[in-house]
Tab-separated table of C-alpha atoms in Angstrom:
chain	number	residue	atom	x	y	z
D	1	MET	CA	13.442	-2.684	-18.290
D	2	THR	CA	10.324	-0.330	-19.807
D	3	ALA	CA	11.415	3.545	-19.979
D	4	VAL	CA	9.675	5.283	-17.208
D	5	GLU	CA	8.574	8.917	-17.650
D	6	GLU	CA	9.877	11.284	-15.371
D	7	PRO	CA	7.478	13.745	-13.310
D	8	VAL	CA	7.220	17.109	-13.905
D	9	GLU	CA	8.794	19.148	-11.400
D	10	LEU	CA	6.939	22.263	-10.157
D	11	ALA	CA	8.782	23.340	-7.450
D	12	PRO	CA	12.559	22.714	-6.852
D	13	PRO	CA	12.447	20.523	-3.683
D	14	PRO	CA	15.337	21.348	-1.365
D	15	PRO	CA	17.930	18.572	0.010
D	16	PHE	CA	16.750	15.691	1.950
D	17	ARG	CA	18.143	16.993	5.203
D	18	ARG	CA	16.715	20.243	4.636
D	19	ASP	CA	13.206	19.457	3.725
D	20	ARG	CA	10.961	20.794	6.396
D	21	LEU	CA	7.664	19.945	4.753
D	22	VAL	CA	8.491	16.492	4.242
D	23	HIS	CA	9.659	16.328	7.579
D	24	ALA	CA	6.393	18.144	9.239
D	25	TRP	CA	4.543	15.410	6.730
D	26	ILE	CA	6.395	12.396	7.729
D	27	GLY	CA	5.651	13.433	11.756
D	28	VAL	CA	1.785	14.288	11.029
D	29	LYS	CA	1.755	10.627	9.297
D	30	ALA	CA	3.243	9.333	12.475
D	31	LEU	CA	0.954	11.034	14.808
D	32	SER	CA	-2.012	9.913	12.056
D	33	ASP	CA	-0.606	5.998	12.614
D	34	ALA	CA	-0.724	6.091	16.505
D	35	GLY	CA	-4.374	7.429	16.367
D	36	ASP	CA	-5.067	4.355	14.132
D	37	ALA	CA	-3.031	2.505	16.744
D	38	LEU	CA	-5.290	4.137	19.501
D	39	TRP	CA	-8.474	3.535	18.036
D	40	THR	CA	-7.811	-0.391	17.027
D	41	ILE	CA	-6.568	-1.494	20.906
D	42	ALA	CA	-10.050	0.371	21.686
D	43	LEU	CA	-12.306	-1.328	19.127
D	44	ALA	CA	-10.793	-4.723	19.913
D	45	TRP	CA	-11.000	-3.952	23.601
D	46	THR	CA	-14.650	-2.400	23.375
D	47	ALA	CA	-15.831	-5.913	21.217
D	48	VAL	CA	-14.540	-8.724	23.782
D	49	GLN	CA	-16.961	-6.381	26.365
D	50	ILE	CA	-20.166	-6.426	24.279
D	51	ALA	CA	-19.436	-9.816	22.487
D	52	SER	CA	-18.505	-13.387	22.208
D	53	PRO	CA	-14.665	-14.017	21.060
D	54	ALA	CA	-15.951	-15.182	18.008
D	55	VAL	CA	-17.883	-12.586	17.496
D	56	ALA	CA	-15.289	-9.783	18.609
D	57	GLY	CA	-12.916	-11.390	16.072
D	58	LEU	CA	-15.315	-10.714	13.359
D	59	ILE	CA	-15.754	-6.988	14.313
D	60	VAL	CA	-12.253	-6.269	13.965
D	61	ALA	CA	-11.664	-7.735	11.044
D	62	ALA	CA	-14.632	-6.616	9.153
D	63	GLY	CA	-12.934	-3.625	7.401
D	64	THR	CA	-10.708	-6.358	5.897
D	65	LEU	CA	-13.355	-7.173	2.920
D	66	PRO	CA	-14.886	-4.065	1.868
D	67	ARG	CA	-11.601	-2.761	1.585
D	68	ALA	CA	-10.333	-5.822	-0.587
D	69	LEU	CA	-13.435	-5.629	-2.509
D	70	ILE	CA	-12.558	-1.979	-3.044
D	71	LEU	CA	-8.967	-1.066	-3.142
D	72	LEU	CA	-8.583	-1.768	-7.088
D	73	PHE	CA	-11.514	1.047	-7.624
D	74	GLY	CA	-9.240	3.525	-5.279
D	75	GLY	CA	-6.117	2.484	-7.234
D	76	VAL	CA	-7.953	3.832	-10.737
D	77	LEU	CA	-8.886	6.951	-8.769
D	78	ALA	CA	-5.438	7.656	-7.531
D	79	ASP	CA	-4.274	7.617	-11.383
D	80	ARG	CA	-6.691	9.777	-12.505
D	81	VAL	CA	-7.202	12.631	-9.832
D	82	ASP	CA	-4.955	14.765	-7.866
D	83	ALA	CA	-4.488	12.300	-4.911
D	84	ARG	CA	-4.090	14.988	-2.262
D	85	ARG	CA	-7.979	15.363	-2.936
D	86	VAL	CA	-8.658	12.065	-2.368
D	87	MET	CA	-6.795	12.238	0.772
D	88	LEU	CA	-8.460	15.359	2.014
D	89	LEU	CA	-11.973	13.485	1.248
D	90	PHE	CA	-11.363	10.685	3.244
D	91	THR	CA	-9.552	12.328	6.035
D	92	VAL	CA	-12.586	14.178	6.318
D	93	ALA	CA	-14.931	11.109	5.906
D	94	ARG	CA	-12.717	9.272	8.649
D	95	VAL	CA	-13.226	12.195	11.039
D	96	ALA	CA	-16.933	11.926	9.969
D	97	VAL	CA	-17.035	8.388	11.281
D	98	LEU	CA	-14.931	8.930	14.247
D	99	VAL	CA	-17.337	11.775	15.684
D	100	ALA	CA	-20.662	9.898	14.532
D	101	VAL	CA	-19.379	6.679	16.632
D	102	ALA	CA	-18.292	9.423	19.551
D	103	LEU	CA	-22.241	10.934	19.451
D	104	TRP	CA	-23.578	7.271	19.052
D	105	VAL	CA	-21.659	5.897	22.228
D	106	LEU	CA	-22.748	9.151	24.234
D	107	ALA	CA	-26.085	8.416	23.506
D	108	THR	CA	-26.244	4.765	24.307
D	109	PRO	CA	-24.173	2.145	25.202
D	110	PRO	CA	-21.871	0.608	22.376
D	111	THR	CA	-23.816	-2.302	20.050
D	112	VAL	CA	-21.850	-4.817	17.532
D	113	ALA	CA	-23.678	-2.754	15.074
D	114	VAL	CA	-21.931	0.598	15.952
D	115	LEU	CA	-18.737	-1.439	16.015
D	116	VAL	CA	-18.903	-3.134	12.688
D	117	PHE	CA	-20.214	0.139	11.417
D	118	ALA	CA	-17.489	1.876	12.158
D	119	ALA	CA	-14.996	-1.229	11.030
D	120	VAL	CA	-16.556	-1.578	7.629
D	121	ALA	CA	-16.665	2.040	7.232
D	122	PHE	CA	-13.051	2.896	7.720
D	123	GLY	CA	-11.806	-0.161	5.329
D	124	VAL	CA	-13.731	1.479	2.533
D	125	CYS	CA	-11.760	4.582	3.758
D	126	ASP	CA	-8.276	2.723	3.668
D	127	ALA	CA	-9.692	1.597	0.214
D	128	PHE	CA	-9.973	5.214	-1.673
D	129	TYR	CA	-7.270	6.398	0.516
D	130	GLU	CA	-4.019	4.315	0.901
D	131	PRO	CA	-3.546	4.339	-2.834
D	132	SER	CA	-3.217	7.677	-3.240
D	133	ALA	CA	-1.514	8.100	-0.204
D	134	GLY	CA	1.218	5.648	-1.766
D	135	THR	CA	2.236	7.918	-4.538
D	136	ILE	CA	2.732	10.969	-2.492
D	137	ALA	CA	6.134	9.939	-1.899
D	138	ARG	CA	7.171	10.310	-6.011
D	139	GLN	CA	5.049	14.020	-5.584
D	140	LEU	CA	7.288	15.013	-2.764
D	141	VAL	CA	11.287	14.151	-2.871
D	142	ARG	CA	13.452	13.440	-5.906
D	143	THR	CA	14.202	10.028	-7.350
D	144	SER	CA	17.201	9.598	-5.629
D	145	ASP	CA	16.117	10.589	-1.891
D	146	LEU	CA	13.266	8.247	-2.226
D	147	PRO	CA	15.141	5.514	-0.157
D	148	SER	CA	16.127	8.228	2.415
D	149	TYR	CA	12.218	9.382	2.684
D	150	GLY	CA	10.846	5.895	3.480
D	151	ALA	CA	13.851	5.045	5.929
D	152	ALA	CA	12.404	8.277	7.767
D	153	ALA	CA	8.382	7.550	7.323
D	154	GLN	CA	8.625	4.004	8.256
D	155	THR	CA	11.040	4.930	11.360
D	156	ALA	CA	8.271	7.381	12.325
D	157	SER	CA	5.155	5.538	10.977
D	158	ARG	CA	6.408	2.523	13.654
D	159	LEU	CA	7.616	4.408	16.396
D	160	GLY	CA	3.987	6.016	16.031
D	161	THR	CA	2.200	3.000	15.611
D	162	MET	CA	3.815	1.572	19.537
D	163	GLY	CA	2.957	4.612	21.027
D	164	GLY	CA	-0.623	4.368	19.952
D	165	ALA	CA	-0.441	1.205	20.924
D	166	ALA	CA	0.803	1.610	24.270
D	167	ALA	CA	-1.002	4.267	25.073
D	168	GLY	CA	-4.791	2.460	23.731
D	169	GLY	CA	-5.019	0.428	26.501
D	170	LEU	CA	-5.016	3.713	29.071
D	171	VAL	CA	-7.052	5.586	26.961
D	172	VAL	CA	-10.137	3.059	26.293
D	173	ALA	CA	-9.746	2.047	30.181
D	174	HIS	CA	-9.831	5.946	31.337
D	175	THR	CA	-12.372	7.209	28.790
D	176	GLY	CA	-14.186	4.359	27.037
D	177	LEU	CA	-14.551	4.131	23.402
D	178	VAL	CA	-15.824	8.082	23.448
D	179	GLY	CA	-12.210	9.183	24.188
D	180	SER	CA	-10.447	6.855	21.870
D	181	ALA	CA	-12.754	7.681	19.207
D	182	SER	CA	-12.624	11.636	19.561
D	183	VAL	CA	-8.511	11.254	20.103
D	184	ASN	CA	-8.117	9.761	16.543
D	185	ALA	CA	-10.787	11.919	14.969
D	186	LEU	CA	-8.396	14.579	16.693
D	187	THR	CA	-5.168	13.577	14.714
D	188	PHE	CA	-6.912	12.862	11.790
D	189	THR	CA	-8.100	16.854	11.575
D	190	VAL	CA	-4.192	17.669	12.092
D	191	VAL	CA	-3.883	15.467	9.075
D	192	LEU	CA	-6.903	17.154	7.366
D	193	ALA	CA	-5.390	20.393	8.023
D	194	PHE	CA	-1.811	20.171	6.874
D	195	LEU	CA	-3.072	18.482	3.969
D	196	ALA	CA	-5.301	21.571	2.878
D	197	LEU	CA	-3.087	24.282	4.279
D	198	TRP	CA	0.666	23.190	3.679
D	199	LEU	CA	0.879	20.101	1.527
D	200	ARG	CA	1.709	20.885	-2.176
D	201	PRO	CA	3.275	18.506	-4.734
D	202	ARG	CA	6.891	19.117	-5.934
D	203	PHE	CA	6.416	17.047	-9.018
D	204	ARG	CA	3.174	16.330	-10.895
D	205	LEU	CA	2.664	13.028	-12.371
D	206	ALA	CA	1.656	11.087	-15.543
D	207	ARG	CA	-1.998	10.487	-15.305
D	208	ALA	CA	-4.256	7.610	-17.165
D	209	ALA	CA	-6.422	7.842	-19.719
D	210	ARG	CA	-9.762	8.428	-19.027
D	211	GLN	CA	-11.870	4.979	-19.019
D	212	SER	CA	-14.475	3.113	-17.510
D	213	THR	CA	-13.549	1.996	-13.761
D	214	LEU	CA	-13.401	-1.469	-14.608
D	215	HIS	CA	-11.443	-1.099	-18.118
D	216	GLY	CA	-8.984	0.968	-16.000
D	217	ILE	CA	-8.876	-2.121	-13.451
D	218	GLY	CA	-7.952	-4.052	-16.442
D	219	SER	CA	-5.504	-2.073	-18.046
D	220	GLY	CA	-3.594	-2.222	-14.669
D	221	PHE	CA	-3.362	-6.027	-14.839
D	222	ALA	CA	-3.112	-5.556	-18.526
D	223	HIS	CA	0.579	-2.928	-17.614
D	224	LEU	CA	1.359	-5.550	-15.205
D	225	ALA	CA	1.482	-8.580	-17.827
D	226	ALA	CA	3.330	-6.657	-20.134
D	227	ASN	CA	6.607	-5.026	-17.675
D	228	ARG	CA	8.461	-7.678	-15.923
D	229	THR	CA	10.209	-5.479	-13.421
D	230	THR	CA	6.713	-3.911	-11.812
D	231	ARG	CA	5.641	-7.477	-12.322
D	232	THR	CA	8.299	-8.627	-10.258
D	233	LEU	CA	8.156	-6.083	-7.546
D	234	VAL	CA	4.287	-5.915	-7.045
D	235	ILE	CA	4.745	-9.755	-6.551
D	236	ALA	CA	7.645	-9.484	-4.205
D	237	LEU	CA	5.854	-6.248	-1.739
D	238	SER	CA	2.615	-8.261	-2.210
D	239	GLY	CA	3.852	-11.354	-0.127
D	240	LEU	CA	6.363	-9.328	1.767
D	241	ASN	CA	3.905	-10.437	4.833
D	242	LEU	CA	2.886	-13.976	3.783
D	243	ALA	CA	5.559	-16.182	4.591
D	244	VAL	CA	6.486	-13.794	8.333
D	245	GLY	CA	3.344	-12.985	9.333
D	246	PRO	CA	1.907	-16.456	10.021
D	247	ALA	CA	5.153	-17.132	11.925
D	248	VAL	CA	4.903	-14.203	14.347
D	249	GLY	CA	1.119	-14.312	14.578
D	250	ILE	CA	0.779	-17.643	14.710
D	251	GLY	CA	4.186	-19.696	14.928
D	252	LEU	CA	5.835	-17.746	18.365
D	253	ALA	CA	2.833	-18.117	20.601
D	254	LEU	CA	2.778	-22.138	19.406
D	255	ARG	CA	6.309	-22.476	20.506
D	256	ALA	CA	6.169	-20.402	23.557
D	257	HIS	CA	3.262	-22.687	24.548
D	258	ASP	CA	4.757	-25.969	23.472
D	259	GLU	CA	8.284	-24.776	25.269
D	260	GLY	CA	6.427	-23.448	28.133
D	261	TRP	CA	7.914	-20.043	28.067
D	262	GLY	CA	4.837	-18.325	28.442
D	263	ALA	CA	3.249	-15.525	27.443
D	264	GLN	CA	5.922	-12.615	28.579
D	265	ALA	CA	8.530	-14.775	26.254
D	266	VAL	CA	5.759	-13.859	22.793
D	267	GLY	CA	5.742	-10.178	24.140
D	268	LEU	CA	9.906	-10.196	23.943
D	269	PHE	CA	9.978	-11.501	20.957
D	270	GLU	CA	7.568	-8.859	19.599
D	271	ALA	CA	9.385	-6.327	21.190
D	272	LEU	CA	12.620	-7.377	19.541
D	273	LEU	CA	11.143	-7.786	16.185
D	274	GLY	CA	9.504	-4.135	16.288
D	275	LEU	CA	13.069	-2.762	17.882
D	276	GLY	CA	14.782	-4.588	14.585
D	277	ALA	CA	12.701	-3.521	12.470
D	278	ALA	CA	12.687	0.335	13.261
D	279	LEU	CA	16.999	0.107	13.454
D	280	GLY	CA	16.709	-1.724	9.868
D	281	ALA	CA	14.821	1.479	8.416
D	282	ILE	CA	17.210	3.825	9.760
D	283	SER	CA	20.254	1.878	8.638
D	284	VAL	CA	19.169	3.000	5.294
D	285	ALA	CA	19.913	6.620	5.931
D	286	LYS	CA	23.056	5.477	7.071
D	287	TRP	CA	24.506	2.699	5.541
D	288	ARG	CA	22.391	2.547	1.641
D	289	PRO	CA	23.645	-0.034	-1.037
D	290	ARG	CA	24.290	1.392	-4.512
D	291	ARG	CA	21.860	-1.099	-5.976
D	292	GLU	CA	18.883	-0.704	-3.747
D	293	ALA	CA	16.506	-3.516	-5.127
D	294	TYR	CA	19.311	-6.195	-5.345
D	295	GLY	CA	20.194	-5.262	-1.258
D	296	GLY	CA	16.534	-5.448	-0.590
D	297	PHE	CA	16.254	-8.977	-2.256
D	298	TRP	CA	19.201	-10.369	-0.637
D	299	ALA	CA	17.679	-9.287	2.883
D	300	LEU	CA	14.817	-11.711	2.285
D	301	VAL	CA	17.023	-14.106	1.677
D	302	VAL	CA	18.345	-13.570	5.252
D	303	GLN	CA	14.722	-13.364	6.354
D	304	GLY	CA	13.913	-16.442	4.868
D	305	ALA	CA	16.543	-18.009	7.402
D	306	GLY	CA	15.450	-16.091	10.161
D	307	ILE	CA	11.964	-17.611	9.763
D	308	ALA	CA	13.080	-20.871	9.744
D	309	ALA	CA	15.142	-20.363	13.189
D	310	LEU	CA	11.939	-19.255	14.594
D	311	GLY	CA	11.321	-23.009	14.939
D	312	VAL	CA	14.260	-24.851	16.422
D	313	GLY	CA	16.490	-23.800	19.735
D	314	PRO	CA	16.384	-22.281	23.153
D	315	ALA	CA	14.272	-18.589	23.875
D	316	TRP	CA	17.774	-17.033	23.077
D	317	THR	CA	17.964	-17.879	19.759
D	318	VAL	CA	14.123	-17.390	18.904
D	319	GLY	CA	14.675	-13.614	20.119
D	320	ALA	CA	17.697	-13.316	17.981
D	321	ALA	CA	15.994	-14.548	15.011
D	322	ALA	CA	12.861	-12.339	15.474
D	323	PHE	CA	15.317	-9.775	15.895
D	324	VAL	CA	17.059	-10.844	12.614
D	325	ILE	CA	13.435	-10.534	10.907
D	326	GLY	CA	12.479	-7.313	11.836
D	327	ALA	CA	16.129	-5.674	11.031
D	328	THR	CA	15.630	-7.064	7.241
D	329	ALA	CA	12.148	-6.429	6.962
D	330	GLY	CA	12.792	-2.671	8.240
D	331	TYR	CA	15.878	-2.508	5.512
D	332	ALA	CA	14.140	-4.543	2.602
D	333	SER	CA	10.964	-2.582	3.182
D	334	VAL	CA	12.472	0.879	2.786
D	335	LEU	CA	14.892	-0.161	-0.100
D	336	LEU	CA	11.699	-2.170	-2.329
D	337	SER	CA	9.729	0.524	-1.613
D	338	ALA	CA	11.995	3.243	-2.548
D	339	THR	CA	12.658	0.783	-5.883
D	340	PHE	CA	8.905	0.753	-6.625
D	341	SER	CA	7.931	4.432	-6.083
D	342	ALA	CA	10.710	5.351	-8.817
D	343	THR	CA	10.883	2.394	-11.769
D	344	VAL	CA	6.335	1.984	-11.865
D	345	ASP	CA	5.125	3.899	-14.527
D	346	THR	CA	3.380	6.743	-12.272
D	347	ALA	CA	0.348	6.399	-14.496
D	348	TYR	CA	-0.376	2.793	-12.964
D	349	LEU	CA	0.828	4.071	-9.619
D	350	GLY	CA	-2.260	3.854	-7.878
D	351	ARG	CA	-3.046	0.426	-8.939
D	352	MET	CA	0.015	-0.890	-8.767
D	353	GLY	CA	0.246	-0.226	-5.187
D	354	ALA	CA	-3.135	-1.479	-4.463
D	355	LEU	CA	-2.234	-4.722	-6.038
D	356	THR	CA	0.264	-4.690	-3.532
D	357	ARG	CA	-2.008	-3.812	-0.241
D	358	LEU	CA	-4.498	-6.521	-1.860
D	359	GLY	CA	-2.003	-9.130	-1.204
D	360	ASP	CA	-1.997	-9.468	2.724
D	361	ASP	CA	-6.250	-8.777	2.728
D	362	CYS	CA	-6.632	-11.997	-0.268
D	363	LEU	CA	-4.012	-14.142	0.711
D	364	MET	CA	-3.066	-13.910	4.196
D	365	PRO	CA	-5.990	-15.477	6.244
D	366	ALA	CA	-5.066	-18.266	4.007
D	367	ALA	CA	-1.606	-18.009	4.444
D	368	MET	CA	-2.145	-18.169	8.485
D	369	ALA	CA	-4.443	-21.171	7.871
D	370	GLY	CA	-1.723	-22.954	6.222
D	371	PHE	CA	0.546	-22.566	8.992
D	372	GLY	CA	-1.817	-23.673	11.429
D	373	ALA	CA	-2.655	-26.898	9.497
D	374	LEU	CA	1.072	-27.914	9.108
D	375	ALA	CA	1.926	-27.233	12.370
D	376	SER	CA	-0.882	-29.929	13.655
D	377	ALA	CA	-0.271	-32.404	11.125
D	378	THR	CA	3.565	-32.694	11.627
D	379	ALA	CA	5.745	-31.028	14.280
D	380	VAL	CA	6.260	-27.347	15.018
D	381	TRP	CA	9.036	-26.455	13.695
D	382	VAL	CA	8.239	-27.850	9.811
D	383	PRO	CA	6.145	-24.721	8.741
D	384	PHE	CA	8.571	-22.447	9.796
D	385	ALA	CA	11.179	-24.211	7.838
D	386	VAL	CA	9.038	-24.700	5.152
D	387	PHE	CA	7.561	-20.989	5.083
D	388	GLY	CA	11.057	-19.809	5.439
D	389	GLY	CA	12.016	-22.174	2.924
D	390	ALA	CA	9.945	-20.820	0.395
D	391	MET	CA	10.654	-17.459	1.042
D	392	MET	CA	14.264	-17.545	0.004
D	393	ALA	CA	13.412	-19.923	-2.846
D	394	LEU	CA	11.372	-17.384	-4.012
D	395	MET	CA	13.832	-14.469	-4.271
D	396	ILE	CA	15.949	-16.283	-6.493
D	397	VAL	CA	13.611	-14.750	-9.592
D	398	PRO	CA	14.176	-11.441	-8.472
D	399	LEU	CA	18.233	-11.890	-7.910
D	400	ARG	CA	18.432	-13.943	-11.234
D	401	THR	CA	16.685	-10.327	-12.599
D	402	ALA	CA	19.389	-8.634	-14.789
D	403	ALA	CA	17.698	-4.850	-14.223
D	404	PHE	CA	17.864	-5.215	-10.370
D	405	ARG	CA	21.442	-5.977	-10.527
D	406	ILE	CA	22.180	-2.708	-11.777
D	407	LEU	CA	19.548	-0.852	-10.703
D	408	SER	CA	20.440	2.460	-8.638
D	409	LEU	CA	18.231	5.246	-7.825
D	410	ARG	CA	21.291	7.391	-6.906
D	411	PRO	CA	22.060	10.308	-9.561
D	412	ALA	CA	24.748	9.038	-12.115
D	413	GLY	CA	28.419	10.356	-11.672
């Protein structure tokens, strides 16, 4: 494993359990996630009210393409300049977009054009904001506290998203797109105030050399090619959702339709998956393995078996499999994300984080289409078995990598 230059400590952080600044940041981020979930519901609901289902789908997905095209540029920016300043700038941009949409809709009924504008603008903001935000954990807590940070942050984020989604329907029903945009703008204003007034890095990361943006992207790929451990983590984190996403997003509905379980069964399975994910993330704080990456990759082997199990059996076994998938996803995601933050060269952390996010944007549509095509051409259980088996087989590589078998983020001694 290539030696990683440790961040320079600027101010000693307190133990994680007493770190009020970090706890507050996790809460603020969860509030923002709740606002985003509420806004997503409002955007989708408004789209289906004013456009055909096909056009509504394009509106909701409109932000994906610009985000995918710009993500690597956002990664280069994250590795060059102060991440907090980038986050401040694009939080201001998000608030401006939401205020503009609210004012526009107050003056005239919502149109396809305004919804597309909002989706594309958010996609662009995400492409610059997320790579910088992905480096913040490394700037706030010690390496040994990264799993605890990840467990708390992911649990809070999932709860915020669930709460925002639950409130989203009520808000858009009673206040329309104007109210939903206003509520989300308020949550981003809270984020903006926290970033500007309270959040200060405790560790200074190494910065990338000054070069053109395209050369910076090329340097990122060269770094990926030269560092096996980083490359394995990037591939693993990029592909985390490619097996489970189609199985949950399409597969559960197919099974419920074929078996006559009804739409309520799909909702129950999704709820069990979300509950499992929250409990899986929380469990890391209580039962953290000594070798975090090794434990995370083994959890994904179990997840692969759970994906295959979704394709067979009665409703109760499918529900149990959904819970197991959620639990292993939450558990593995915390451990592997912490390992990623701790082991990737901090001069490349933004670019490597952008690459992991690019996997979903670029490959998920193909994975969804492939799952559906396989289900149409064969029996419904076949794509579950293929995607679950592929997940299990892919884990052989990291599990056989010596660095991950011995790597621990805990302090020595």
